Amino acid sequence: MFNEKTQEIENKWYAYWQKHGFFQSKPNKAKTPCVVGMPPPNITGILHMGHVLNLTIQDILVRKARMEGKETCWVPGIDHASIATEAKVVAKLKKEGMTKTQVGREAFLKAVWDWKEVHGDIIVKQMKKLGISCDWHRMKFTMEPTMSAAVIDAFVYLYNKGYIYRAKRMINWDPAGKTALSNEEIIYKTETGKLYYIHYRVEGEAKPVSVVTTRPETLLGDTALCVHPDDKRYQHLHGKAAYVPLIKRAIPIITDPYVDPTFGTGCLKVTPAHDPNDYKLGQKHDLPTIDIFTDTGQLNKNAILYIGEDRMVARKKIVADLKAAGQLEKVGDHVHQVGFSERTGTIVEPRLSTQWFVKMKALAAPAIQSVEDKTIHFYPHKFVNMYMTWMRNIQDWCISRQLWWGQRIPVYYLADKRFVVACNEEEAVKKAQQLTGNPQLTAADLAQDPDVLDTWFSSWLWPISIFDGTHQPNNADFLYYYPTHYLVTAPEIIFFWVARMIMAGYEFTGKAPFRHVYFTGIVRDAQKRKMSKSLGNSPDPLLLIEKYGVDGVRAGMLFCAPAGNDLLFDEQLCQQGAQFSHKIKHALRLVSSWTSVDKAPKTFQLTAVAWFTARLRQAVAVCVQHFKAFKLSEALMVLYKLFWDDFCATYLEMVKPKGEKILPMDTYQATRHFFVELMQLLHPFMPFVTEEVWQSLATRKEGDSIMLASYPVADDFDEVILAQAMQVKALIAHIRQAKSNSKLLKEPLDLYVKGAIPRWCQLFLPYIKKCTGVGAIKSATDVPAQQKVFLVDHITFWLPQLPPSEPLADQSVLREKLAYQEKFLAQIEQKLQNNTFLVNAPKKIIALERKKRADTQKRIETLLGLLTPK
């Protein structure tokens, strides 16, 4: 579709923009700031279709704001992605025959930084291919010194305030990443598993108790069986002992109303170390806790059997052994939700572990209020309910991760297990000296917590830390740029990130971190499947750009991207975008071939200019409203139709000169002005082709750019001439259809009108003739008998040279039209009889409704005159 010249144009203008510093921003009190913090992609990432959508939308908002004269600052960044990055480097070391533990923490971190230097800027280079206008001089990495220091400061601050605490709790464990996870880092999938019915022998009873479970391997950690106290089936067993199958450990049979008697057999095995609900039961009934898994998901010595086996392997073996021992009653299918690690894809294991947590209830309160009172706006609004439900039921946040890559937890332990919390080692020594009363204590007497903080504990500070608002809250950048204005993100991280940034904003600055949140949809294929590498249904954005050009790909994404709704991507949309870019270039070649002469324009040329002026102003007004509602896809479609249909297919055809291609000076200048303004409207969406055209048409000097030109503003427009043009288009459509049906497309037929020739016909006559081939428009008093007619507004037209129509068929059509117009009139009358409307509506709107009523009444009168009485 596109050749090397397109790539040359893209490279040329991107280099030009960067050379002149158009993306760079400095605080400017004379201008209103517009600030965007890019959601930092993972350092391990490569550009995918979701990035293309997200970055394109951000760039549209930024470029439009820049053209509106705002001081735009779009801060790019990269996230260190603790779990994913550590996994990459661990895998690299494994190929080299080493483990993380063997090389040691210091050498491992050096290996990660080395890996970052090689791979860390891959996605940055790819993002630049999209033409995005970030201030690359402000590039941030979440592990750079000032960003990390902000994270450590936040931990110390929250700990001192009593919001951070250490506790042993049931958490989500990732056996592949060997780290704790928060609830939001788990992806639940519907899986078809098995229900295993297992016999437990009961003390003094000949008949065993049947227990149902989806995880038979965990029975090795059972410390009780539990039944509902009112379940009559088991009342004779209360207080007795049961024996764990295969290992024959005696466990009590307890009672608790928590048990659902209708599920399974009504008898529940209790494994406090490996199920959150069992853990609560264990605490309530003072049961022992037996942890049978290692941190990699293998069975440990506490399991007694299958030591060293992976949990899934152990499951198969224990089922076989239970069957051999006659203790497996049956196995059935069971559809249930299984949690997987969002980062490693492994099945998450509930596990008791000592971790660091943040109390969230108090932090959530102002974040709830800010969305409720619309200090922060969500687009689309439907995501407010999702946000509120989670925030009002928020749980404490597990923020410690058993990794080495990331901000290390700033807690320093003494030999007696007491600890101090400090921003650095020097401060920790001073606090430890005070705590112990020992002024001789040194750093050698302290051991820093080996764990790091959750990556999201870094990211939640993003709008603050990108301007160093933690360390220097009075610095010029932070005072000018914070709060930011737009956040464009995906709804699946509304809890991971959006909610937490809002909480952090209010806690650390007393302000909301941003004002508008635009949620993009998920990019899906034609079969509505989420695009992913594993399915092989996600195209490479760079190959699409190579094939269709940046503008084609950006437009293609926007053609199917309503805010907050999933979009069905089809490569043909990029082709459509490329064709649109080609259409713009073709129009440029046409207009550039024209010259001008200093003479007065003809009447129809004045009409064409007046009409397109009104049409352009009308489109700008609609676009402005779409931008306010963040309906960017709809805004692009308005401009697409405006350029393709109204400017190219209609206006240029109206004024196109014959022969020597010479236009009157006024018409020539108006045409070029329209073209320039259209490019300015389209620039945020399609930056390269619009810059190329603008540079060809606009009055400019070196260092000028379309991105510094003014974005067109909404203004009053001539509604009358727009209505007349609509009538002209309707008339042209009727004539073409009539000639087509009669196979007289090329015949120079005359057009007749009943009564006086309307003014709009006279104004647009050259265009009507050009489009339809009619010879003249003539007035007649009466319509010939059985003459096929067509109505435009309330005026009757016909082509007498065409064969007569069938009267009955025409009468039926006319009666349908009459019914429609009468219904329309009733709606108008109802509105004009509404006192609330008459009092509150602008005079202009009321006048327009009254004109509609008068026009509709004329149409009804005309239709009644054409109808034969029944």
PDB file of N, CA, C and O in Angstrom, residues 666-725:
ATOM      1  N   ASP A 666     -10.226  34.905  -5.207  1.00  0.00           N
ATOM      2  CA  ASP A 666     -10.946  34.678  -3.946  1.00  0.00           C
ATOM      3  C   ASP A 666     -11.299  33.207  -3.761  1.00  0.00           C
ATOM      4  O   ASP A 666     -11.166  32.655  -2.663  1.00  0.00           O
ATOM      5  N   THR A 667     -11.782  32.579  -4.830  1.00  0.00           N
ATOM      6  CA  THR A 667     -12.143  31.161  -4.750  1.00  0.00           C
ATOM      7  C   THR A 667     -10.896  30.310  -4.530  1.00  0.00           C
ATOM      8  O   THR A 667     -10.899  29.357  -3.742  1.00  0.00           O
ATOM      9  N   TYR A 668      -9.824  30.650  -5.225  1.00  0.00           N
ATOM     10  CA  TYR A 668      -8.564  29.919  -5.107  1.00  0.00           C
ATOM     11  C   TYR A 668      -8.031  29.989  -3.670  1.00  0.00           C
ATOM     12  O   TYR A 668      -7.664  28.970  -3.063  1.00  0.00           O
ATOM     13  N   GLN A 669      -8.033  31.194  -3.103  1.00  0.00           N
ATOM     14  CA  GLN A 669      -7.531  31.352  -1.740  1.00  0.00           C
ATOM     15  C   GLN A 669      -8.442  30.674  -0.717  1.00  0.00           C
ATOM     16  O   GLN A 669      -7.963  30.070   0.252  1.00  0.00           O
ATOM     17  N   ALA A 670      -9.760  30.763  -0.951  1.00  0.00           N
ATOM     18  CA  ALA A 670     -10.704  30.116  -0.041  1.00  0.00           C
ATOM     19  C   ALA A 670     -10.490  28.604  -0.048  1.00  0.00           C
ATOM     20  O   ALA A 670     -10.513  27.942   1.003  1.00  0.00           O
ATOM     21  N   THR A 671     -10.261  28.033  -1.225  1.00  0.00           N
ATOM     22  CA  THR A 671     -10.065  26.592  -1.349  1.00  0.00           C
ATOM     23  C   THR A 671      -8.828  26.141  -0.600  1.00  0.00           C
ATOM     24  O   THR A 671      -8.852  25.152   0.134  1.00  0.00           O
ATOM     25  N   ARG A 672      -7.737  26.855  -0.772  1.00  0.00           N
ATOM     26  CA  ARG A 672      -6.508  26.514  -0.063  1.00  0.00           C
ATOM     27  C   ARG A 672      -6.669  26.707   1.450  1.00  0.00           C
ATOM     28  O   ARG A 672      -6.159  25.913   2.252  1.00  0.00           O
ATOM     29  N   HIS A 673      -7.410  27.733   1.836  1.00  0.00           N
ATOM     30  CA  HIS A 673      -7.673  27.962   3.266  1.00  0.00           C
ATOM     31  C   HIS A 673      -8.475  26.805   3.856  1.00  0.00           C
ATOM     32  O   HIS A 673      -8.177  26.336   4.969  1.00  0.00           O
ATOM     33  N   PHE A 674      -9.498  26.365   3.122  1.00  0.00           N
ATOM     34  CA  PHE A 674     -10.288  25.225   3.588  1.00  0.00           C
ATOM     35  C   PHE A 674      -9.397  24.000   3.780  1.00  0.00           C
ATOM     36  O   PHE A 674      -9.493  23.283   4.780  1.00  0.00           O
ATOM     37  N   PHE A 675      -8.540  23.753   2.820  1.00  0.00           N
ATOM     38  CA  PHE A 675      -7.653  22.591   2.859  1.00  0.00           C
ATOM     39  C   PHE A 675      -6.743  22.676   4.092  1.00  0.00           C
ATOM     40  O   PHE A 675      -6.552  21.692   4.826  1.00  0.00           O
ATOM     41  N   VAL A 676      -6.179  23.856   4.316  1.00  0.00           N
ATOM     42  CA  VAL A 676      -5.299  24.048   5.475  1.00  0.00           C
ATOM     43  C   VAL A 676      -6.067  23.789   6.771  1.00  0.00           C
ATOM     44  O   VAL A 676      -5.586  23.102   7.687  1.00  0.00           O
ATOM     45  N   GLU A 677      -7.267  24.326   6.860  1.00  0.00           N
ATOM     46  CA  GLU A 677      -8.044  24.166   8.088  1.00  0.00           C
ATOM     47  C   GLU A 677      -8.448  22.708   8.298  1.00  0.00           C
ATOM     48  O   GLU A 677      -8.456  22.211   9.432  1.00  0.00           O
ATOM     49  N   LEU A 678      -8.753  22.023   7.219  1.00  0.00           N
ATOM     50  CA  LEU A 678      -9.062  20.596   7.326  1.00  0.00           C
ATOM     51  C   LEU A 678      -7.867  19.808   7.853  1.00  0.00           C
ATOM     52  O   LEU A 678      -8.011  18.892   8.664  1.00  0.00           O
ATOM     53  N   MET A 679      -6.684  20.157   7.394  1.00  0.00           N
ATOM     54  CA  MET A 679      -5.480  19.484   7.878  1.00  0.00           C
ATOM     55  C   MET A 679      -5.265  19.759   9.361  1.00  0.00           C
ATOM     56  O   MET A 679      -4.824  18.879  10.115  1.00  0.00           O
ATOM     57  N   GLN A 680      -5.560  20.967   9.788  1.00  0.00           N
ATOM     58  CA  GLN A 680      -5.402  21.292  11.199  1.00  0.00           C
ATOM     59  C   GLN A 680      -6.395  20.509  12.059  1.00  0.00           C
ATOM     60  O   GLN A 680      -6.067  20.089  13.166  1.00  0.00           O
ATOM     61  N   LEU A 681      -7.582  20.290  11.542  1.00  0.00           N
ATOM     62  CA  LEU A 681      -8.558  19.470  12.257  1.00  0.00           C
ATOM     63  C   LEU A 681      -8.112  18.009  12.337  1.00  0.00           C
ATOM     64  O   LEU A 681      -8.300  17.330  13.348  1.00  0.00           O
ATOM     65  N   LEU A 682      -7.508  17.529  11.264  1.00  0.00           N
ATOM     66  CA  LEU A 682      -7.109  16.122  11.190  1.00  0.00           C
ATOM     67  C   LEU A 682      -5.750  15.844  11.814  1.00  0.00           C
ATOM     68  O   LEU A 682      -5.419  14.679  12.083  1.00  0.00           O
ATOM     69  N   HIS A 683      -4.967  16.881  12.047  1.00  0.00           N
ATOM     70  CA  HIS A 683      -3.585  16.662  12.495  1.00  0.00           C
ATOM     71  C   HIS A 683      -3.451  15.784  13.732  1.00  0.00           C
ATOM     72  O   HIS A 683      -2.590  14.887  13.758  1.00  0.00           O
ATOM     73  N   PRO A 684      -4.243  15.967  14.787  1.00  0.00           N
ATOM     74  CA  PRO A 684      -4.063  15.098  15.951  1.00  0.00           C
ATOM     75  C   PRO A 684      -4.205  13.617  15.624  1.00  0.00           C
ATOM     76  O   PRO A 684      -3.562  12.777  16.255  1.00  0.00           O
ATOM     77  N   PHE A 685      -5.049  13.309  14.647  1.00  0.00           N
ATOM     78  CA  PHE A 685      -5.287  11.914  14.288  1.00  0.00           C
ATOM     79  C   PHE A 685      -4.230  11.373  13.322  1.00  0.00           C
ATOM     80  O   PHE A 685      -3.780  10.243  13.461  1.00  0.00           O
ATOM     81  N   MET A 686      -3.851  12.183  12.336  1.00  0.00           N
ATOM     82  CA  MET A 686      -2.951  11.738  11.267  1.00  0.00           C
ATOM     83  C   MET A 686      -1.834  12.773  11.110  1.00  0.00           C
ATOM     84  O   MET A 686      -1.873  13.623  10.213  1.00  0.00           O
ATOM     85  N   PRO A 687      -0.830  12.729  11.956  1.00  0.00           N
ATOM     86  CA  PRO A 687       0.133  13.840  12.032  1.00  0.00           C
ATOM     87  C   PRO A 687       1.038  13.997  10.813  1.00  0.00           C
ATOM     88  O   PRO A 687       1.412  15.127  10.478  1.00  0.00           O
ATOM     89  N   PHE A 688       1.411  12.907  10.147  1.00  0.00           N
ATOM     90  CA  PHE A 688       2.421  13.020   9.093  1.00  0.00           C
ATOM     91  C   PHE A 688       1.861  13.571   7.785  1.00  0.00           C
ATOM     92  O   PHE A 688       2.407  14.516   7.219  1.00  0.00           O
ATOM     93  N   VAL A 689       0.763  12.991   7.296  1.00  0.00           N
ATOM     94  CA  VAL A 689       0.214  13.472   6.026  1.00  0.00           C
ATOM     95  C   VAL A 689      -0.282  14.904   6.175  1.00  0.00           C
ATOM     96  O   VAL A 689      -0.169  15.720   5.248  1.00  0.00           O
ATOM     97  N   THR A 690      -0.803  15.250   7.342  1.00  0.00           N
ATOM     98  CA  THR A 690      -1.308  16.614   7.539  1.00  0.00           C
ATOM     99  C   THR A 690      -0.167  17.622   7.586  1.00  0.00           C
ATOM    100  O   THR A 690      -0.297  18.740   7.094  1.00  0.00           O
ATOM    101  N   GLU A 691       0.959  17.232   8.189  1.00  0.00           N
ATOM    102  CA  GLU A 691       2.120  18.126   8.189  1.00  0.00           C
ATOM    103  C   GLU A 691       2.635  18.317   6.766  1.00  0.00           C
ATOM    104  O   GLU A 691       2.969  19.434   6.349  1.00  0.00           O
ATOM    105  N   GLU A 692       2.693  17.242   6.009  1.00  0.00           N
ATOM    106  CA  GLU A 692       3.188  17.299   4.626  1.00  0.00           C
ATOM    107  C   GLU A 692       2.320  18.238   3.788  1.00  0.00           C
ATOM    108  O   GLU A 692       2.832  19.092   3.054  1.00  0.00           O
ATOM    109  N   VAL A 693       1.009  18.106   3.906  1.00  0.00           N
ATOM    110  CA  VAL A 693       0.093  18.947   3.122  1.00  0.00           C
ATOM    111  C   VAL A 693       0.152  20.389   3.614  1.00  0.00           C
ATOM    112  O   VAL A 693       0.194  21.332   2.813  1.00  0.00           O
ATOM    113  N   TRP A 694       0.130  20.554   4.932  1.00  0.00           N
ATOM    114  CA  TRP A 694       0.140  21.910   5.510  1.00  0.00           C
ATOM    115  C   TRP A 694       1.388  22.666   5.076  1.00  0.00           C
ATOM    116  O   TRP A 694       1.314  23.850   4.734  1.00  0.00           O
ATOM    117  N   GLN A 695       2.522  22.001   5.093  1.00  0.00           N
ATOM    118  CA  GLN A 695       3.767  22.658   4.688  1.00  0.00           C
ATOM    119  C   GLN A 695       3.719  23.074   3.215  1.00  0.00           C
ATOM    120  O   GLN A 695       4.370  24.037   2.806  1.00  0.00           O
ATOM    121  N   SER A 696       2.919  22.359   2.409  1.00  0.00           N
ATOM    122  CA  SER A 696       2.796  22.683   0.982  1.00  0.00           C
ATOM    123  C   SER A 696       1.856  23.854   0.731  1.00  0.00           C
ATOM    124  O   SER A 696       2.020  24.599  -0.233  1.00  0.00           O
ATOM    125  N   LEU A 697       0.856  24.015   1.600  1.00  0.00           N
ATOM    126  CA  LEU A 697      -0.209  24.987   1.335  1.00  0.00           C
ATOM    127  C   LEU A 697      -0.124  26.255   2.176  1.00  0.00           C
ATOM    128  O   LEU A 697      -0.526  27.331   1.730  1.00  0.00           O
ATOM    129  N   ALA A 698       0.333  26.119   3.405  1.00  0.00           N
ATOM    130  CA  ALA A 698       0.280  27.263   4.321  1.00  0.00           C
ATOM    131  C   ALA A 698       1.408  28.253   4.045  1.00  0.00           C
ATOM    132  O   ALA A 698       2.454  27.904   3.498  1.00  0.00           O
ATOM    133  N   THR A 699       1.168  29.486   4.448  1.00  0.00           N
ATOM    134  CA  THR A 699       2.234  30.494   4.412  1.00  0.00           C
ATOM    135  C   THR A 699       3.129  30.239   5.613  1.00  0.00           C
ATOM    136  O   THR A 699       2.702  30.339   6.754  1.00  0.00           O
ATOM    137  N   ARG A 700       4.369  29.872   5.367  1.00  0.00           N
ATOM    138  CA  ARG A 700       5.214  29.387   6.452  1.00  0.00           C
ATOM    139  C   ARG A 700       6.663  29.805   6.258  1.00  0.00           C
ATOM    140  O   ARG A 700       7.067  30.253   5.191  1.00  0.00           O
ATOM    141  N   LYS A 701       7.416  29.589   7.334  1.00  0.00           N
ATOM    142  CA  LYS A 701       8.871  29.801   7.288  1.00  0.00           C
ATOM    143  C   LYS A 701       9.530  28.639   8.020  1.00  0.00           C
ATOM    144  O   LYS A 701       8.856  27.844   8.695  1.00  0.00           O
ATOM    145  N   GLU A 702      10.847  28.524   7.895  1.00  0.00           N
ATOM    146  CA  GLU A 702      11.569  27.439   8.559  1.00  0.00           C
ATOM    147  C   GLU A 702      11.301  27.487  10.069  1.00  0.00           C
ATOM    148  O   GLU A 702      11.373  28.533  10.704  1.00  0.00           O
ATOM    149  N   GLY A 703      10.974  26.313  10.610  1.00  0.00           N
ATOM    150  CA  GLY A 703      10.677  26.238  12.036  1.00  0.00           C
ATOM    151  C   GLY A 703       9.200  26.274  12.340  1.00  0.00           C
ATOM    152  O   GLY A 703       8.796  26.081  13.488  1.00  0.00           O
ATOM    153  N   ASP A 704       8.367  26.506  11.308  1.00  0.00           N
ATOM    154  CA  ASP A 704       6.920  26.449  11.500  1.00  0.00           C
ATOM    155  C   ASP A 704       6.465  24.991  11.417  1.00  0.00           C
ATOM    156  O   ASP A 704       7.114  24.150  10.810  1.00  0.00           O
ATOM    157  N   SER A 705       5.320  24.727  12.003  1.00  0.00           N
ATOM    158  CA  SER A 705       4.751  23.377  11.950  1.00  0.00           C
ATOM    159  C   SER A 705       3.255  23.464  12.142  1.00  0.00           C
ATOM    160  O   SER A 705       2.748  24.359  12.831  1.00  0.00           O
ATOM    161  N   ILE A 706       2.562  22.525  11.578  1.00  0.00           N
ATOM    162  CA  ILE A 706       1.115  22.466  11.756  1.00  0.00           C
ATOM    163  C   ILE A 706       0.762  22.287  13.224  1.00  0.00           C
ATOM    164  O   ILE A 706      -0.290  22.740  13.679  1.00  0.00           O
ATOM    165  N   MET A 707       1.654  21.618  13.985  1.00  0.00           N
ATOM    166  CA  MET A 707       1.325  21.376  15.389  1.00  0.00           C
ATOM    167  C   MET A 707       1.335  22.660  16.216  1.00  0.00           C
ATOM    168  O   MET A 707       0.833  22.682  17.339  1.00  0.00           O
ATOM    169  N   LEU A 708       1.887  23.747  15.660  1.00  0.00           N
ATOM    170  CA  LEU A 708       1.860  25.039  16.344  1.00  0.00           C
ATOM    171  C   LEU A 708       0.769  25.944  15.796  1.00  0.00           C
ATOM    172  O   LEU A 708       0.554  27.046  16.299  1.00  0.00           O
ATOM    173  N   ALA A 709       0.087  25.467  14.739  1.00  0.00           N
ATOM    174  CA  ALA A 709      -1.018  26.247  14.177  1.00  0.00           C
ATOM    175  C   ALA A 709      -2.229  26.141  15.105  1.00  0.00           C
ATOM    176  O   ALA A 709      -2.335  25.240  15.919  1.00  0.00           O
ATOM    177  N   SER A 710      -3.132  27.080  14.974  1.00  0.00           N
ATOM    178  CA  SER A 710      -4.310  27.095  15.841  1.00  0.00           C
ATOM    179  C   SER A 710      -5.306  26.021  15.434  1.00  0.00           C
ATOM    180  O   SER A 710      -5.597  25.846  14.247  1.00  0.00           O
ATOM    181  N   TYR A 711      -5.840  25.334  16.427  1.00  0.00           N
ATOM    182  CA  TYR A 711      -6.901  24.368  16.153  1.00  0.00           C
ATOM    183  C   TYR A 711      -8.184  25.149  15.890  1.00  0.00           C
ATOM    184  O   TYR A 711      -8.518  26.073  16.632  1.00  0.00           O
ATOM    185  N   PRO A 712      -8.904  24.832  14.809  1.00  0.00           N
ATOM    186  CA  PRO A 712     -10.134  25.568  14.488  1.00  0.00           C
ATOM    187  C   PRO A 712     -11.117  25.565  15.656  1.00  0.00           C
ATOM    188  O   PRO A 712     -11.230  24.576  16.387  1.00  0.00           O
ATOM    189  N   VAL A 713     -11.815  26.669  15.831  1.00  0.00           N
ATOM    190  CA  VAL A 713     -12.766  26.797  16.933  1.00  0.00           C
ATOM    191  C   VAL A 713     -14.192  26.823  16.388  1.00  0.00           C
ATOM    192  O   VAL A 713     -14.442  27.212  15.249  1.00  0.00           O
ATOM    193  N   ALA A 714     -15.116  26.393  17.226  1.00  0.00           N
ATOM    194  CA  ALA A 714     -16.523  26.391  16.835  1.00  0.00           C
ATOM    195  C   ALA A 714     -17.021  27.823  16.711  1.00  0.00           C
ATOM    196  O   ALA A 714     -16.653  28.696  17.491  1.00  0.00           O
ATOM    197  N   ASP A 715     -17.856  28.072  15.698  1.00  0.00           N
ATOM    198  CA  ASP A 715     -18.378  29.417  15.445  1.00  0.00           C
ATOM    199  C   ASP A 715     -19.774  29.276  14.849  1.00  0.00           C
ATOM    200  O   ASP A 715     -20.185  28.185  14.433  1.00  0.00           O
ATOM    201  N   ASP A 716     -20.513  30.369  14.805  1.00  0.00           N
ATOM    202  CA  ASP A 716     -21.832  30.339  14.182  1.00  0.00           C
ATOM    203  C   ASP A 716     -21.707  29.985  12.705  1.00  0.00           C
ATOM    204  O   ASP A 716     -20.695  30.295  12.061  1.00  0.00           O
ATOM    205  N   PHE A 717     -22.702  29.326  12.182  1.00  0.00           N
ATOM    206  CA  PHE A 717     -22.688  28.970  10.768  1.00  0.00           C
ATOM    207  C   PHE A 717     -24.071  29.183  10.162  1.00  0.00           C
ATOM    208  O   PHE A 717     -25.087  29.245  10.874  1.00  0.00           O
ATOM    209  N   ASP A 718     -24.095  29.316   8.845  1.00  0.00           N
ATOM    210  CA  ASP A 718     -25.307  29.607   8.089  1.00  0.00           C
ATOM    211  C   ASP A 718     -26.124  28.319   7.932  1.00  0.00           C
ATOM    212  O   ASP A 718     -25.830  27.477   7.088  1.00  0.00           O
ATOM    213  N   GLU A 719     -27.156  28.166   8.760  1.00  0.00           N
ATOM    214  CA  GLU A 719     -27.966  26.954   8.707  1.00  0.00           C
ATOM    215  C   GLU A 719     -28.827  26.901   7.450  1.00  0.00           C
ATOM    216  O   GLU A 719     -29.152  25.814   6.960  1.00  0.00           O
ATOM    217  N   VAL A 720     -29.167  28.074   6.917  1.00  0.00           N
ATOM    218  CA  VAL A 720     -30.038  28.108   5.734  1.00  0.00           C
ATOM    219  C   VAL A 720     -29.339  27.481   4.535  1.00  0.00           C
ATOM    220  O   VAL A 720     -29.895  26.624   3.838  1.00  0.00           O
ATOM    221  N   ILE A 721     -28.099  27.883   4.297  1.00  0.00           N
ATOM    222  CA  ILE A 721     -27.418  27.359   3.114  1.00  0.00           C
ATOM    223  C   ILE A 721     -27.105  25.872   3.284  1.00  0.00           C
ATOM    224  O   ILE A 721     -27.080  25.117   2.301  1.00  0.00           O
ATOM    225  N   LEU A 722     -26.930  25.414   4.526  1.00  0.00           N
ATOM    226  CA  LEU A 722     -26.732  23.982   4.748  1.00  0.00           C
ATOM    227  C   LEU A 722     -28.005  23.210   4.419  1.00  0.00           C
ATOM    228  O   LEU A 722     -27.958  22.131   3.813  1.00  0.00           O
ATOM    229  N   ALA A 723     -29.144  23.767   4.817  1.00  0.00           N
ATOM    230  CA  ALA A 723     -30.419  23.131   4.495  1.00  0.00           C
ATOM    231  C   ALA A 723     -30.637  23.113   2.981  1.00  0.00           C
ATOM    232  O   ALA A 723     -31.118  22.119   2.414  1.00  0.00           O
ATOM    233  N   GLN A 724     -30.274  24.203   2.314  1.00  0.00           N
ATOM    234  CA  GLN A 724     -30.408  24.261   0.855  1.00  0.00           C
ATOM    235  C   GLN A 724     -29.519  23.216   0.183  1.00  0.00           C
ATOM    236  O   GLN A 724     -29.941  22.552  -0.772  1.00  0.00           O
ATOM    237  N   ALA A 725     -28.327  23.067   0.671  1.00  0.00           N
ATOM    238  CA  ALA A 725     -27.420  22.068   0.099  1.00  0.00           C
ATOM    239  C   ALA A 725     -27.965  20.664   0.283  1.00  0.00           C
ATOM    240  O   ALA A 725     -27.804  19.802  -0.592  1.00  0.00           O
TER     241      ALA A 725
END
